[in-house]
mmCIF file of N, CA and C in Angstrom:
data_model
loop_
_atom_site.group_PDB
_atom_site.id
_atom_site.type_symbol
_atom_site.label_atom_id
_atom_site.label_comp_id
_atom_site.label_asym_id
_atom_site.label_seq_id
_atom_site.Cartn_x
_atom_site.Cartn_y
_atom_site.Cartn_z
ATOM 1 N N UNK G 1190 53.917 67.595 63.010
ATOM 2 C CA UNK G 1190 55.173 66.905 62.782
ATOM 3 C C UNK G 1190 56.272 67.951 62.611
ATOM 4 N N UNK G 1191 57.413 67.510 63.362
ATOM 5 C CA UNK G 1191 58.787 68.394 63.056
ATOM 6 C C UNK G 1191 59.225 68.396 61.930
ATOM 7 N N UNK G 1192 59.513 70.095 61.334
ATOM 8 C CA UNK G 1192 59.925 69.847 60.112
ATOM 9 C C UNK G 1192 61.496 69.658 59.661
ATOM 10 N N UNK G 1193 61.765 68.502 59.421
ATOM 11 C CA UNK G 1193 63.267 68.651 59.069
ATOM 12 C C UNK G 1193 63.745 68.734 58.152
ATOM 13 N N UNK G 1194 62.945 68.892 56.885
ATOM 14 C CA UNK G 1194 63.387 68.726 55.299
ATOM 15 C C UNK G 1194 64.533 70.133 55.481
ATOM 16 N N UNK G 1195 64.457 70.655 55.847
ATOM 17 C CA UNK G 1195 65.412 72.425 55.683
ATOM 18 C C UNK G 1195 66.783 71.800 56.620
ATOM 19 N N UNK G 1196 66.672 71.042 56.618
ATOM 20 C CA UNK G 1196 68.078 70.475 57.461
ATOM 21 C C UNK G 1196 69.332 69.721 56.279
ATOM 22 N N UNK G 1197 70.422 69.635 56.563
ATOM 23 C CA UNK G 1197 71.331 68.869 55.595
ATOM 24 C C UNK G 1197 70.742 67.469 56.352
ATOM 25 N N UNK G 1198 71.126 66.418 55.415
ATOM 26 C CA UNK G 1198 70.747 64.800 55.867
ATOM 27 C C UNK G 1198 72.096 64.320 56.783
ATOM 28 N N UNK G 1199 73.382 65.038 55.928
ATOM 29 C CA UNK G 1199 74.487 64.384 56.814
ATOM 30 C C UNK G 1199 75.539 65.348 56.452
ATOM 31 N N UNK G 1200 75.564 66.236 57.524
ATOM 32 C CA UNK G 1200 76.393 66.984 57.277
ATOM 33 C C UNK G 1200 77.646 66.972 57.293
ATOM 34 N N UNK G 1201 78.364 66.409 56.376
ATOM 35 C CA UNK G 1201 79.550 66.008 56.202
ATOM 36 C C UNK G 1201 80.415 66.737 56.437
ATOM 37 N N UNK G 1202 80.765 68.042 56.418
ATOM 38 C CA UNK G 1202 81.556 69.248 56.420
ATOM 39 C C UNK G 1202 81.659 69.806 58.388
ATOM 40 N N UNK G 1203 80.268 69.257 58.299
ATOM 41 C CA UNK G 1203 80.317 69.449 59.891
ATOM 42 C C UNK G 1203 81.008 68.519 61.508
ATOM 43 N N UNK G 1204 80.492 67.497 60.844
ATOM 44 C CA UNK G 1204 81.356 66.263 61.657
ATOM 45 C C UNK G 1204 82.593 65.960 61.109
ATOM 46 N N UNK G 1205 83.561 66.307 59.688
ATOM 47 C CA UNK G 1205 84.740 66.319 59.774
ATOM 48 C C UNK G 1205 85.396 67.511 60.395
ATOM 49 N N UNK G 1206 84.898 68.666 60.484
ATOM 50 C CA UNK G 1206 85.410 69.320 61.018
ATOM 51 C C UNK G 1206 85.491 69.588 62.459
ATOM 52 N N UNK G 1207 84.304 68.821 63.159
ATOM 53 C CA UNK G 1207 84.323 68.475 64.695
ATOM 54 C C UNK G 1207 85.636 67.373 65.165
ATOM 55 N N UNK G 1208 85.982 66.511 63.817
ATOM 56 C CA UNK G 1208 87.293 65.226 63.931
ATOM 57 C C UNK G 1208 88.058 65.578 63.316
ATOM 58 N N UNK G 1209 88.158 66.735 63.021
ATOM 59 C CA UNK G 1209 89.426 67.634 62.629
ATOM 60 C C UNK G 1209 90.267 66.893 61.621
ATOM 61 N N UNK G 1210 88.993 66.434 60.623
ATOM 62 C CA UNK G 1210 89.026 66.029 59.236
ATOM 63 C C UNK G 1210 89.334 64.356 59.110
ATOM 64 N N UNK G 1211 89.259 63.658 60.138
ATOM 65 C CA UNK G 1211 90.181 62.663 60.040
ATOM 66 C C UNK G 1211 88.439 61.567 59.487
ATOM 67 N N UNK G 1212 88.917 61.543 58.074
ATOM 68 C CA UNK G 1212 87.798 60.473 57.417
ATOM 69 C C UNK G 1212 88.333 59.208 57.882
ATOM 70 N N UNK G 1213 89.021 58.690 58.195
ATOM 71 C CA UNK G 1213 89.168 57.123 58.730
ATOM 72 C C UNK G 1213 88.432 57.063 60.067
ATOM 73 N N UNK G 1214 88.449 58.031 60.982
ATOM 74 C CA UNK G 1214 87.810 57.998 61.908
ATOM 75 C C UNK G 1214 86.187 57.904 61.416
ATOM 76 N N UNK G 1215 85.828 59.199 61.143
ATOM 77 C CA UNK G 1215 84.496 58.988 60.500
ATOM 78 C C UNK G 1215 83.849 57.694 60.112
ATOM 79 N N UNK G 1216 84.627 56.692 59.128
ATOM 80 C CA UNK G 1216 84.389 55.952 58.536
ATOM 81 C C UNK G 1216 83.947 54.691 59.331
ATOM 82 N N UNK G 1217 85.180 54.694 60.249
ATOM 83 C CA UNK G 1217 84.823 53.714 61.709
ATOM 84 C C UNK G 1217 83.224 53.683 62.554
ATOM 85 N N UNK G 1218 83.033 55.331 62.476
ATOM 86 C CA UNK G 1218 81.914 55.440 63.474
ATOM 87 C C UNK G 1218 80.767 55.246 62.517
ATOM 88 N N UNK G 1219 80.802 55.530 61.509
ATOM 89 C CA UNK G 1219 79.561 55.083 60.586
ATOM 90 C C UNK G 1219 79.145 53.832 60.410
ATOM 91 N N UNK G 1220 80.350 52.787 60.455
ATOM 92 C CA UNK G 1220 80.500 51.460 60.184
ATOM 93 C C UNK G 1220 79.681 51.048 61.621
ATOM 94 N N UNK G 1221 80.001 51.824 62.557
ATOM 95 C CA UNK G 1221 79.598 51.561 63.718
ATOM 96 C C UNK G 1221 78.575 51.647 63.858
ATOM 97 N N UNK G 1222 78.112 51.969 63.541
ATOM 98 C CA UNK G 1222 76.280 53.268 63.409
ATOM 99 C C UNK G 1222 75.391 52.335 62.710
ATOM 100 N N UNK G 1223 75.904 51.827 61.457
ATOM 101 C CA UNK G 1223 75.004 51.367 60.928
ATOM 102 C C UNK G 1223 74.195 50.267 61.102
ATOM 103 N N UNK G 1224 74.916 49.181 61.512
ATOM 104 C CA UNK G 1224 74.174 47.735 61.938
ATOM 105 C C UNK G 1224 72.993 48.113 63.254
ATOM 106 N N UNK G 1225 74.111 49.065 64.311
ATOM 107 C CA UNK G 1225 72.961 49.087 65.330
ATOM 108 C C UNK G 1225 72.249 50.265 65.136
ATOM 109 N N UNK G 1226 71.778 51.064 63.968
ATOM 110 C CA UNK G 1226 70.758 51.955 63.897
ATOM 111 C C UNK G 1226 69.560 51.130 63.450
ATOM 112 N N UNK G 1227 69.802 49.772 62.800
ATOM 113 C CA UNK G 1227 69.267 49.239 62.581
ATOM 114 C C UNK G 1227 68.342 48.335 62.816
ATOM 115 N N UNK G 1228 69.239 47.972 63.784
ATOM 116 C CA UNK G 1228 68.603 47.026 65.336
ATOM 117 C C UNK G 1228 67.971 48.025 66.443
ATOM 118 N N UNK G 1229 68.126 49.289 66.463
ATOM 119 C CA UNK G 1229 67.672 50.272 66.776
ATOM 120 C C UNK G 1229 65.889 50.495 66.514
ATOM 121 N N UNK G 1230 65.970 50.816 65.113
ATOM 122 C CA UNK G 1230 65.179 50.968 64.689
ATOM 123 C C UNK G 1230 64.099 49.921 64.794
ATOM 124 N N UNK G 1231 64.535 48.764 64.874
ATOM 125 C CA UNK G 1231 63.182 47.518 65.255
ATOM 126 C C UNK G 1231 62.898 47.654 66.069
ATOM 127 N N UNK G 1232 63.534 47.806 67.572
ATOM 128 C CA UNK G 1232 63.530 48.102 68.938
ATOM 129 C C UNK G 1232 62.651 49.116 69.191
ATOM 130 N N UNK G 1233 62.639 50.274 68.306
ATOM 131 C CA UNK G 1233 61.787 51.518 67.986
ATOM 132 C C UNK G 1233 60.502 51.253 67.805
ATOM 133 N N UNK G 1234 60.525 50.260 66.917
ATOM 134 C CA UNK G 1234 59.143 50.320 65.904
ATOM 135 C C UNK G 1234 58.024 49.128 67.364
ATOM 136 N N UNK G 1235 58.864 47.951 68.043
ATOM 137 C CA UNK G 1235 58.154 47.256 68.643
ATOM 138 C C UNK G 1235 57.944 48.406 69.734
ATOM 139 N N UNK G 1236 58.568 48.961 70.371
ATOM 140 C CA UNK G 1236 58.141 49.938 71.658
ATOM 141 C C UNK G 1236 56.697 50.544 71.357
ATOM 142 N N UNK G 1237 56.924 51.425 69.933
ATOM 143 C CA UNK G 1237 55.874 51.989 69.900
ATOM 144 C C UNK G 1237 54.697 51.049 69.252
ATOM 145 N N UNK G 1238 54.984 49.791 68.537
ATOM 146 C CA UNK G 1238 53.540 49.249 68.700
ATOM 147 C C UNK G 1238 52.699 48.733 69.534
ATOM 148 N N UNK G 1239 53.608 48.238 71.044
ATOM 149 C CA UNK G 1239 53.439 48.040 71.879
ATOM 150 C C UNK G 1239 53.152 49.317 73.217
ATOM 151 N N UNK G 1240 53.059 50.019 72.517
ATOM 152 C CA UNK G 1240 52.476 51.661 73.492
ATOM 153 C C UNK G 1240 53.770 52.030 74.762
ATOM 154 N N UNK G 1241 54.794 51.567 74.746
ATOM 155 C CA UNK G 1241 55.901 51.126 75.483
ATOM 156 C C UNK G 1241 56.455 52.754 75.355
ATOM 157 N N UNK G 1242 56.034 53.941 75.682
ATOM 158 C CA UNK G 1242 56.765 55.158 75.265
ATOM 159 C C UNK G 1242 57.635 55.720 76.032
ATOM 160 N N UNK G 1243 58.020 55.327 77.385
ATOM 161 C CA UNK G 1243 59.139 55.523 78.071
ATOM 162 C C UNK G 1243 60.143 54.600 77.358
ATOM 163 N N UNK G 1244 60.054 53.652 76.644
ATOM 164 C CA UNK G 1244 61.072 52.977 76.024
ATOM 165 C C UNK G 1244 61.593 53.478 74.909
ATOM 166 N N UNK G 1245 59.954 54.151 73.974
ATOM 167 C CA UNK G 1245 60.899 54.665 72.793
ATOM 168 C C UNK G 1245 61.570 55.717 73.117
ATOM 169 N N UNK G 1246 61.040 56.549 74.258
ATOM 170 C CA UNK G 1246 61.761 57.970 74.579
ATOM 171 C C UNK G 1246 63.232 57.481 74.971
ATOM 172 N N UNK G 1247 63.665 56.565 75.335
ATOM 173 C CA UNK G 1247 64.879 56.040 75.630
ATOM 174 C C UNK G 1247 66.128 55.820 74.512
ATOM 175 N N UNK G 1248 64.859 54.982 73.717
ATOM 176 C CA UNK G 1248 65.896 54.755 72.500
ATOM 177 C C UNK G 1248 66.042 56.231 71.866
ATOM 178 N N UNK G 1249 65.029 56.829 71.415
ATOM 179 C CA UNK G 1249 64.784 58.185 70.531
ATOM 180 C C UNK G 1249 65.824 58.727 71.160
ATOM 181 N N UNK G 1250 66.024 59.130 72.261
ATOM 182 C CA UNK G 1250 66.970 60.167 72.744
ATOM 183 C C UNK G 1250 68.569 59.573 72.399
ATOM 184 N N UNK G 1251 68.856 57.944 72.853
ATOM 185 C CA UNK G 1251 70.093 57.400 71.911
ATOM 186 C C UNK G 1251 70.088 57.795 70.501
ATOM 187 N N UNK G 1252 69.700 57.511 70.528
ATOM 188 C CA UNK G 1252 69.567 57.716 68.568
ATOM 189 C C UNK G 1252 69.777 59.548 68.338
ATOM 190 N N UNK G 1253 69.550 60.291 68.988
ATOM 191 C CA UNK G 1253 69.388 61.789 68.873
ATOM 192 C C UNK G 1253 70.895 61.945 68.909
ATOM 193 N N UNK G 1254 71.121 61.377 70.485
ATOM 194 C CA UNK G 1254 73.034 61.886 70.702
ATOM 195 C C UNK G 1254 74.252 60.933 69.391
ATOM 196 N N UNK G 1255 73.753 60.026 68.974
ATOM 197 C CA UNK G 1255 74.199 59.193 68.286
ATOM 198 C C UNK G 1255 74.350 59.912 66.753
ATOM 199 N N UNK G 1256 73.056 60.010 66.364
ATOM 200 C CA UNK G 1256 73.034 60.968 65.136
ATOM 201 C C UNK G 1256 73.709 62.049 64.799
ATOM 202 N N UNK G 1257 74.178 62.686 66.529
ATOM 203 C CA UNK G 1257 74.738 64.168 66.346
ATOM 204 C C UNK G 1257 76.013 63.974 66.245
ATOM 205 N N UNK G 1258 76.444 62.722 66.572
ATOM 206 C CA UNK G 1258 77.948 62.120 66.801
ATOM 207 C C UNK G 1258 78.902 61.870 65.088
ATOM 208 N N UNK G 1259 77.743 61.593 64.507
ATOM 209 C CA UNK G 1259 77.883 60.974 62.784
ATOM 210 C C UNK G 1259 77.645 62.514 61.851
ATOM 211 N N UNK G 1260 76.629 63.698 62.314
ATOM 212 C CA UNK G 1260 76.691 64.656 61.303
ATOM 213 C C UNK G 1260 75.060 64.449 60.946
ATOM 214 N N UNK G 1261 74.297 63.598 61.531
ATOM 215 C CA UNK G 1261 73.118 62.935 60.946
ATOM 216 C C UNK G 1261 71.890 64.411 61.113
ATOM 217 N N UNK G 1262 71.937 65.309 60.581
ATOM 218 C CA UNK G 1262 71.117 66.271 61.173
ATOM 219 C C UNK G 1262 69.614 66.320 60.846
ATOM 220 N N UNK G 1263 69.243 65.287 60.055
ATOM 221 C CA UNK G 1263 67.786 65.528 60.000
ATOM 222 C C UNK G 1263 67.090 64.612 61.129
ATOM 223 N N UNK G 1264 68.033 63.457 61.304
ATOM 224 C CA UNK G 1264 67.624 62.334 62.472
ATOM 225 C C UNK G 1264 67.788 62.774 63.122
ATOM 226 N N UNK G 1265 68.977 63.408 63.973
ATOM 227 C CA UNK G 1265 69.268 63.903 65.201
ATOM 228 C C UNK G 1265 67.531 64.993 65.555
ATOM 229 N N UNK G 1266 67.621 65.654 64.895
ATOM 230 C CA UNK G 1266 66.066 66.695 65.016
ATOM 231 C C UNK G 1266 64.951 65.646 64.958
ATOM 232 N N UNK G 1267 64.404 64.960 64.242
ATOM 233 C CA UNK G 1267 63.319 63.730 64.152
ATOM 234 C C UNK G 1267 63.606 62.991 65.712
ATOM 235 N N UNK G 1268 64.754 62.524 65.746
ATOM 236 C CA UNK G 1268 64.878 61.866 67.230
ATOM 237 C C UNK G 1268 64.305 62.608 68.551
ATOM 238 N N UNK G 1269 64.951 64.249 68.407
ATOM 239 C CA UNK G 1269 64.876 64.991 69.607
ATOM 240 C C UNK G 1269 63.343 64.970 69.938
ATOM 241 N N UNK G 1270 62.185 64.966 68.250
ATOM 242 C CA UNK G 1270 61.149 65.452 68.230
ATOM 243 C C UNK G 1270 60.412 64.443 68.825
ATOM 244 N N UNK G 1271 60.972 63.138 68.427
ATOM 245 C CA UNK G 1271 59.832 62.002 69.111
ATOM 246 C C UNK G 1271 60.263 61.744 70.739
ATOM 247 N N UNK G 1272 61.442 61.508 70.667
ATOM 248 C CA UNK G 1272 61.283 61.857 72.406
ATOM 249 C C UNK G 1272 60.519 62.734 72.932
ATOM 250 N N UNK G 1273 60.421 63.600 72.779
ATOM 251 C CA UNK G 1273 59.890 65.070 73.522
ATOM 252 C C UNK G 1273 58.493 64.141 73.391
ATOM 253 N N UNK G 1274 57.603 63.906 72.173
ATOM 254 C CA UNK G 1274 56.216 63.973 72.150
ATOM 255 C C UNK G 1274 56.357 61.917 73.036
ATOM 256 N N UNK G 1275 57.183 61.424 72.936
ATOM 257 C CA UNK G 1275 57.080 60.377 73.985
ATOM 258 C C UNK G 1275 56.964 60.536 75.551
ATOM 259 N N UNK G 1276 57.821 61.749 76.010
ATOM 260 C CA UNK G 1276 58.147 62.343 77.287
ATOM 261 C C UNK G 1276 56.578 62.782 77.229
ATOM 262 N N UNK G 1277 56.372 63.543 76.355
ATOM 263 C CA UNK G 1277 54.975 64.365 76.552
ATOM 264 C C UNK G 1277 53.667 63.256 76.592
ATOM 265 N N UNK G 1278 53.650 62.132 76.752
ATOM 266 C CA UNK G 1278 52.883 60.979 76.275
ATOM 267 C C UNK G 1278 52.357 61.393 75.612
ATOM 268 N N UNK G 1279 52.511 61.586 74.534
ATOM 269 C CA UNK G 1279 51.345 62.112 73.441
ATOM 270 C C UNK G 1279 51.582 61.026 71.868
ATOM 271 N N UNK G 1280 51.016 60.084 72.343
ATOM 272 C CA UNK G 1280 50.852 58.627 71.093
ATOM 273 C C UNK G 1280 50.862 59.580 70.134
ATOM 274 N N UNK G 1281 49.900 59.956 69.366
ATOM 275 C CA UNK G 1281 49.930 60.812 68.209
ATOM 276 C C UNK G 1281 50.482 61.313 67.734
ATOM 277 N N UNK G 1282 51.351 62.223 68.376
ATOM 278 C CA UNK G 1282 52.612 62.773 67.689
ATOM 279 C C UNK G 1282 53.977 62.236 67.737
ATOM 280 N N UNK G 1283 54.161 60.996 68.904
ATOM 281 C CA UNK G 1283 54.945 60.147 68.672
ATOM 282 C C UNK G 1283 54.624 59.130 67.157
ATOM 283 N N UNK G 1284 53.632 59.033 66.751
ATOM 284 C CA UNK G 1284 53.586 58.054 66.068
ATOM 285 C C UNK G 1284 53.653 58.739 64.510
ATOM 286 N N UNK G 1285 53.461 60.179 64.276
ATOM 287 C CA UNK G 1285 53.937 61.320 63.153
ATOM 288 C C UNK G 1285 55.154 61.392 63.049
ATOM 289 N N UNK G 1286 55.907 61.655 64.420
ATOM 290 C CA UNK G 1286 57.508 61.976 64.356
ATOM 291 C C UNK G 1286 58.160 60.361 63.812
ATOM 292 N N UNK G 1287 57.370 59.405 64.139
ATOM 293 C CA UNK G 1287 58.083 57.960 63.938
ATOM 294 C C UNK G 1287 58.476 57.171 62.468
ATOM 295 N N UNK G 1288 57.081 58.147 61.391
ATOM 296 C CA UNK G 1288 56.562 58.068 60.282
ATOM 297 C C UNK G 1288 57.818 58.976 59.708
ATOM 298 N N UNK G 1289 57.941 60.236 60.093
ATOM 299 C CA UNK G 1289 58.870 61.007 59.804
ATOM 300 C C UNK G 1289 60.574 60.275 59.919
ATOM 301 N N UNK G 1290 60.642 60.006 60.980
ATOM 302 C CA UNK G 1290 61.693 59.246 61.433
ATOM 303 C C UNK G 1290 62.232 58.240 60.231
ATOM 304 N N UNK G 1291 61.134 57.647 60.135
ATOM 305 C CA UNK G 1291 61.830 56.528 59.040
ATOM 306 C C UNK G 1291 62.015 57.264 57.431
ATOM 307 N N UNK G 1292 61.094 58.064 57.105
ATOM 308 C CA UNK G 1292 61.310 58.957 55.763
ATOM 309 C C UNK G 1292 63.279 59.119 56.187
ATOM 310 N N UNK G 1293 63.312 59.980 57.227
ATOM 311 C CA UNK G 1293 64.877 60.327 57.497
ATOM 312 C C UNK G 1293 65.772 59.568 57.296
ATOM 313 N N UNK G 1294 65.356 58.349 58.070
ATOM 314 C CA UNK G 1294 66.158 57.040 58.254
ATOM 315 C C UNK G 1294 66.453 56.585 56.961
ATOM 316 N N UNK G 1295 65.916 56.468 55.668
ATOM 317 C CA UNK G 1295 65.823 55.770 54.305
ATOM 318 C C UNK G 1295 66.990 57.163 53.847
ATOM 319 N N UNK G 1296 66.755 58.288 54.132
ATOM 320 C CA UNK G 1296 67.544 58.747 52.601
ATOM 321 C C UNK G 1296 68.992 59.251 53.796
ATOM 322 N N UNK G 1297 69.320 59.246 55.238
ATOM 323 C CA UNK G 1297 70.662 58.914 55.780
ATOM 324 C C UNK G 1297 70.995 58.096 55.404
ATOM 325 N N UNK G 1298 70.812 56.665 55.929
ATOM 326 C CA UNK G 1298 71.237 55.349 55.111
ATOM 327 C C UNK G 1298 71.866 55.447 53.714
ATOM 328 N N UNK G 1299 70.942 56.135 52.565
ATOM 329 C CA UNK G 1299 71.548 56.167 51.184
ATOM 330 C C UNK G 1299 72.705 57.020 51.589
ATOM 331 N N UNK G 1300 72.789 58.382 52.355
ATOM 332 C CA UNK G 1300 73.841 58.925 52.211
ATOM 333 C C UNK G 1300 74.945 58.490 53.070
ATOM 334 N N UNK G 1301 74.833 58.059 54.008
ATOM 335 C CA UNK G 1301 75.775 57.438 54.729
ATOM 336 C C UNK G 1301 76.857 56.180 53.542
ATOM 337 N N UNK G 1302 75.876 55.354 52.948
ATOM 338 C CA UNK G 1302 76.018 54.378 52.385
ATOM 339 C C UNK G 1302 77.365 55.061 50.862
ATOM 340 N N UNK G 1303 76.181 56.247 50.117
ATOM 341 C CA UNK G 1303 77.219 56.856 49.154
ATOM 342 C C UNK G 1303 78.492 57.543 49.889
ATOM 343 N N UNK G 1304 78.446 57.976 51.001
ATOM 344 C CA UNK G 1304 79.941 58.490 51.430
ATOM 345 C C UNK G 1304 80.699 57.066 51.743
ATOM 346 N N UNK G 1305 80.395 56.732 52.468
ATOM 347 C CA UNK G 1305 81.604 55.023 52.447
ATOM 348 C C UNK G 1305 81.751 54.514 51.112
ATOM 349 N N UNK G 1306 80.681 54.313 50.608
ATOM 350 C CA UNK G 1306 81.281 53.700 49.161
ATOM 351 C C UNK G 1306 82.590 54.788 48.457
ATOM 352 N N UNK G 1307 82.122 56.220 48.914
ATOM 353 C CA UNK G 1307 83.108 56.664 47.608
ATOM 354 C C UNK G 1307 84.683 57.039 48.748
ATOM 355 N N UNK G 1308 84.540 56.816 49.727
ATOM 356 C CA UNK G 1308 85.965 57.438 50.563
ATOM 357 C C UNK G 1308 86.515 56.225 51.342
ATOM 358 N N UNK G 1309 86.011 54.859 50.858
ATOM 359 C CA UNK G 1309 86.738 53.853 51.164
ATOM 360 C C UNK G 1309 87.996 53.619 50.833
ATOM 361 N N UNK G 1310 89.002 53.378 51.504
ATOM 362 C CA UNK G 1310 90.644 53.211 51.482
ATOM 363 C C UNK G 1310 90.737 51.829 50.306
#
């Protein structure tokens, strides 16, 4: 499994400074992010119970460019990792990176969630 714990979860400092600070923007794309990471993520979970791995490699790789778009850096790496082992058909390590994936997915969410709560207008 890819290790991403040595990664920031959401690098905040990094994607404002790619939007050249503008937190209303930010705020938009997170708002944006969130419902369909969500619907994402089911879409995820049926592909791979259904052995469907050109599909999850599809979504995984959305979710990779998507993540990198928000600052999301432990997902963005978890994403890149399960594509690759989807591309690679390799069930097994798709289904480690997926396990991993959602560990990621739970504590972005909290942080995504504590930055909107506290920089809401």
């Amino acid at each position: 499994m890819s290790q991403s714990p040595l990664l920031p979860v959401f690098d905040i400092d990094g994607v404002l400074h790619r939007l050249q600070g503008d937190r209303e923007f930010l705020t938009l794309l997170l708002d944006t992010f969130l419902p369909d990471f969500a619907d994402r993520l089911t879409k995820m979970q049926a592909a791979l119970g259904e052995g469907r791995l050109g599909d999850l490699a599809r979504l995984a790789h959305s979710l990779k460019g998507a993540s990198a778009t928000i600052g999301a850096s432990r997902l963005h790496h978890r994403a890149a990792a399960l594509d690759q082992a989807c591309r690679d058909e390799n069930m097994a390590d798709a289904r480690l990176e997926w396990l991993g994936l959602l560990e990621d997915a739970d504590v972005t969410r909290e942080q995504i969630g504590a930055w909107l709560k506290a920089n809401r207008a």
